Amino acid sequence: MPRYLILTTHESTSRVPPMSEWDPADAEAHLACLSALNAELTEHGELVEFTPLVDPVLARVVTAGGPAGTVVTDGPFGETKEALAGYQLVDVESEERALEIAARVSAAPGPGGVPLRQHIEVRQVLELG
């Protein structure tokens, strides 16, 4: 079966603030929704891995080589409008199923229980060999 990465991003241009600024009850509801989805995917043998990421202000960019040697830059990065918030790796029967899962992630509740309608990127994993 094909594997897909379902990538969740936080867009700085979004109408929704970062989760660290949400009411704690809203953040709990959001995470509970995603946990329930992941439990369902695990039960069906579709979830390979799920990983949320820390706030992008803790991110670093490493560039090797050049006269200065390795350069490490702190986040956040003003030139980017979105930052990876986390991902799910799923092993599903079809692209259509991966898109269904991505739609459910996009509909997870945000502040006030309103579905976030985030842009979720779906990428098929390239099988080598």
mmCIF file of C-alpha atoms in Angstrom:
data_model
loop_
_atom_site.group_PDB
_atom_site.id
_atom_site.type_symbol
_atom_site.label_atom_id
_atom_site.label_comp_id
_atom_site.label_asym_id
_atom_site.label_seq_id
_atom_site.Cartn_x
_atom_site.Cartn_y
_atom_site.Cartn_z
ATOM 1 C CA MET A 1 0.000 0.000 0.000
ATOM 2 C CA PRO A 2 1.211 3.516 -0.666
ATOM 3 C CA ARG A 3 2.368 5.702 2.188
ATOM 4 C CA TYR A 4 1.529 9.375 2.470
ATOM 5 C CA LEU A 5 2.777 12.196 4.653
ATOM 6 C CA ILE A 6 -0.018 14.405 5.899
ATOM 7 C CA LEU A 7 1.690 17.682 6.778
ATOM 8 C CA THR A 8 0.043 20.188 9.090
ATOM 9 C CA THR A 9 1.350 23.734 8.972
ATOM 10 C CA HIS A 10 0.655 26.876 10.922
ATOM 11 C CA GLU A 11 0.356 29.852 8.617
ATOM 12 C CA SER A 12 1.430 33.197 10.068
ATOM 13 C CA THR A 13 -1.066 34.874 7.717
ATOM 14 C CA SER A 14 -3.905 32.765 9.157
ATOM 15 C CA ARG A 15 -6.808 34.265 11.049
ATOM 16 C CA VAL A 16 -6.013 31.791 13.855
ATOM 17 C CA PRO A 17 -3.242 32.525 16.370
ATOM 18 C CA PRO A 18 -0.675 29.872 17.339
ATOM 19 C CA MET A 19 -2.050 27.218 19.707
ATOM 20 C CA SER A 20 0.126 28.594 22.526
ATOM 21 C CA GLU A 21 -2.201 31.630 22.505
ATOM 22 C CA TRP A 22 -5.488 29.668 22.569
ATOM 23 C CA ASP A 23 -7.730 29.181 25.559
ATOM 24 C CA PRO A 24 -6.487 25.953 27.214
ATOM 25 C CA ALA A 25 -9.901 24.287 26.762
ATOM 26 C CA ASP A 26 -9.792 24.965 23.011
ATOM 27 C CA ALA A 27 -6.263 23.536 22.745
ATOM 28 C CA GLU A 28 -7.363 20.434 24.688
ATOM 29 C CA ALA A 29 -10.375 19.957 22.386
ATOM 30 C CA HIS A 30 -8.172 20.295 19.307
ATOM 31 C CA LEU A 31 -5.640 17.768 20.584
ATOM 32 C CA ALA A 32 -8.416 15.387 21.702
ATOM 33 C CA CYS A 33 -9.895 15.468 18.191
ATOM 34 C CA LEU A 34 -6.554 14.629 16.608
ATOM 35 C CA SER A 35 -5.863 11.941 19.239
ATOM 36 C CA ALA A 36 -9.217 10.312 18.468
ATOM 37 C CA LEU A 37 -8.425 10.371 14.748
ATOM 38 C CA ASN A 38 -5.002 8.845 15.375
ATOM 39 C CA ALA A 39 -6.537 6.125 17.575
ATOM 40 C CA GLU A 40 -8.993 5.288 14.785
ATOM 41 C CA LEU A 41 -6.204 5.178 12.192
ATOM 42 C CA THR A 42 -4.123 2.955 14.484
ATOM 43 C CA GLU A 43 -7.076 0.608 14.977
ATOM 44 C CA HIS A 44 -7.431 0.302 11.193
ATOM 45 C CA GLY A 45 -3.694 -0.293 10.742
ATOM 46 C CA GLU A 46 -3.255 2.920 8.745
ATOM 47 C CA LEU A 47 -1.207 5.123 11.083
ATOM 48 C CA VAL A 48 2.522 4.505 10.826
ATOM 49 C CA GLU A 49 3.678 7.543 12.795
ATOM 50 C CA PHE A 50 2.333 10.780 14.228
ATOM 51 C CA THR A 51 4.608 13.567 15.389
ATOM 52 C CA PRO A 52 3.664 17.031 16.627
ATOM 53 C CA LEU A 53 6.481 19.584 16.600
ATOM 54 C CA VAL A 54 7.415 22.278 19.119
ATOM 55 C CA ASP A 55 6.831 25.952 18.415
ATOM 56 C CA PRO A 56 8.857 27.186 15.413
ATOM 57 C CA VAL A 57 10.612 29.783 17.607
ATOM 58 C CA LEU A 58 12.665 26.814 18.845
ATOM 59 C CA ALA A 59 13.587 25.747 15.295
ATOM 60 C CA ARG A 60 17.069 26.079 13.845
ATOM 61 C CA VAL A 61 18.348 26.151 10.273
ATOM 62 C CA VAL A 62 21.780 24.649 9.667
ATOM 63 C CA THR A 63 23.835 25.495 6.587
ATOM 64 C CA ALA A 64 27.109 23.639 6.109
ATOM 65 C CA GLY A 65 30.163 24.666 4.116
ATOM 66 C CA GLY A 66 31.411 27.937 2.803
ATOM 67 C CA PRO A 67 34.127 30.186 4.225
ATOM 68 C CA ALA A 68 32.255 30.721 7.505
ATOM 69 C CA GLY A 69 31.879 27.001 8.128
ATOM 70 C CA THR A 70 28.606 25.721 9.522
ATOM 71 C CA VAL A 71 26.068 28.441 10.241
ATOM 72 C CA VAL A 72 23.149 27.870 12.627
ATOM 73 C CA THR A 73 20.281 30.361 12.478
ATOM 74 C CA ASP A 74 17.594 30.707 15.145
ATOM 75 C CA GLY A 75 13.871 30.870 14.338
ATOM 76 C CA PRO A 76 11.347 32.256 13.788
ATOM 77 C CA PHE A 77 12.068 33.019 10.193
ATOM 78 C CA GLY A 78 10.543 36.204 8.829
ATOM 79 C CA GLU A 79 10.790 35.075 5.221
ATOM 80 C CA THR A 80 8.433 32.130 5.780
ATOM 81 C CA LYS A 81 4.680 32.446 6.030
ATOM 82 C CA GLU A 82 4.104 28.963 7.377
ATOM 83 C CA ALA A 83 5.852 26.533 9.674
ATOM 84 C CA LEU A 84 5.472 22.774 9.951
ATOM 85 C CA ALA A 85 3.397 22.002 13.052
ATOM 86 C CA GLY A 86 3.452 18.213 12.761
ATOM 87 C CA TYR A 87 2.781 15.275 10.516
ATOM 88 C CA GLN A 88 1.143 11.888 10.196
ATOM 89 C CA LEU A 89 2.619 9.104 8.126
ATOM 90 C CA VAL A 90 -0.163 6.823 6.926
ATOM 91 C CA ASP A 91 -0.148 3.561 4.993
ATOM 92 C CA VAL A 92 -3.447 3.509 3.117
ATOM 93 C CA GLU A 93 -5.139 1.817 0.168
ATOM 94 C CA SER A 94 -5.301 4.920 -2.008
ATOM 95 C CA GLU A 95 -4.633 8.604 -2.420
ATOM 96 C CA GLU A 96 -8.355 9.183 -1.915
ATOM 97 C CA ARG A 97 -8.109 7.703 1.604
ATOM 98 C CA ALA A 98 -5.108 9.932 2.397
ATOM 99 C CA LEU A 99 -7.121 12.946 1.230
ATOM 100 C CA GLU A 100 -10.055 11.899 3.451
ATOM 101 C CA ILE A 101 -7.735 11.786 6.447
ATOM 102 C CA ALA A 102 -6.228 15.169 5.554
ATOM 103 C CA ALA A 103 -9.740 16.666 5.368
ATOM 104 C CA ARG A 104 -10.446 15.428 8.893
ATOM 105 C CA VAL A 105 -7.212 16.989 10.147
ATOM 106 C CA SER A 106 -8.151 20.255 8.432
ATOM 107 C CA ALA A 107 -11.543 20.216 10.156
ATOM 108 C CA ALA A 108 -10.118 19.829 13.687
ATOM 109 C CA PRO A 109 -11.595 22.432 16.044
ATOM 110 C CA GLY A 110 -9.782 25.635 16.860
ATOM 111 C CA PRO A 111 -10.634 28.581 19.096
ATOM 112 C CA GLY A 112 -14.286 28.578 20.066
ATOM 113 C CA GLY A 113 -14.707 25.083 18.573
ATOM 114 C CA VAL A 114 -14.741 26.460 15.031
ATOM 115 C CA PRO A 115 -13.095 24.094 12.505
ATOM 116 C CA LEU A 116 -9.652 25.439 11.599
ATOM 117 C CA ARG A 117 -9.885 24.623 7.891
ATOM 118 C CA GLN A 118 -6.086 24.526 7.767
ATOM 119 C CA HIS A 119 -4.289 23.851 4.527
ATOM 120 C CA ILE A 120 -2.993 20.286 4.890
ATOM 121 C CA GLU A 121 -0.363 19.074 2.441
ATOM 122 C CA VAL A 122 -0.534 15.438 1.312
ATOM 123 C CA ARG A 123 2.630 13.948 -0.179
ATOM 124 C CA GLN A 124 3.102 10.373 -1.314
ATOM 125 C CA VAL A 125 6.287 8.777 -0.010
ATOM 126 C CA LEU A 126 8.623 7.777 -2.815
ATOM 127 C CA GLU A 127 9.330 4.054 -2.610
ATOM 128 C CA LEU A 128 12.965 3.427 -3.509
ATOM 129 C CA GLY A 129 14.157 0.064 -4.798
#
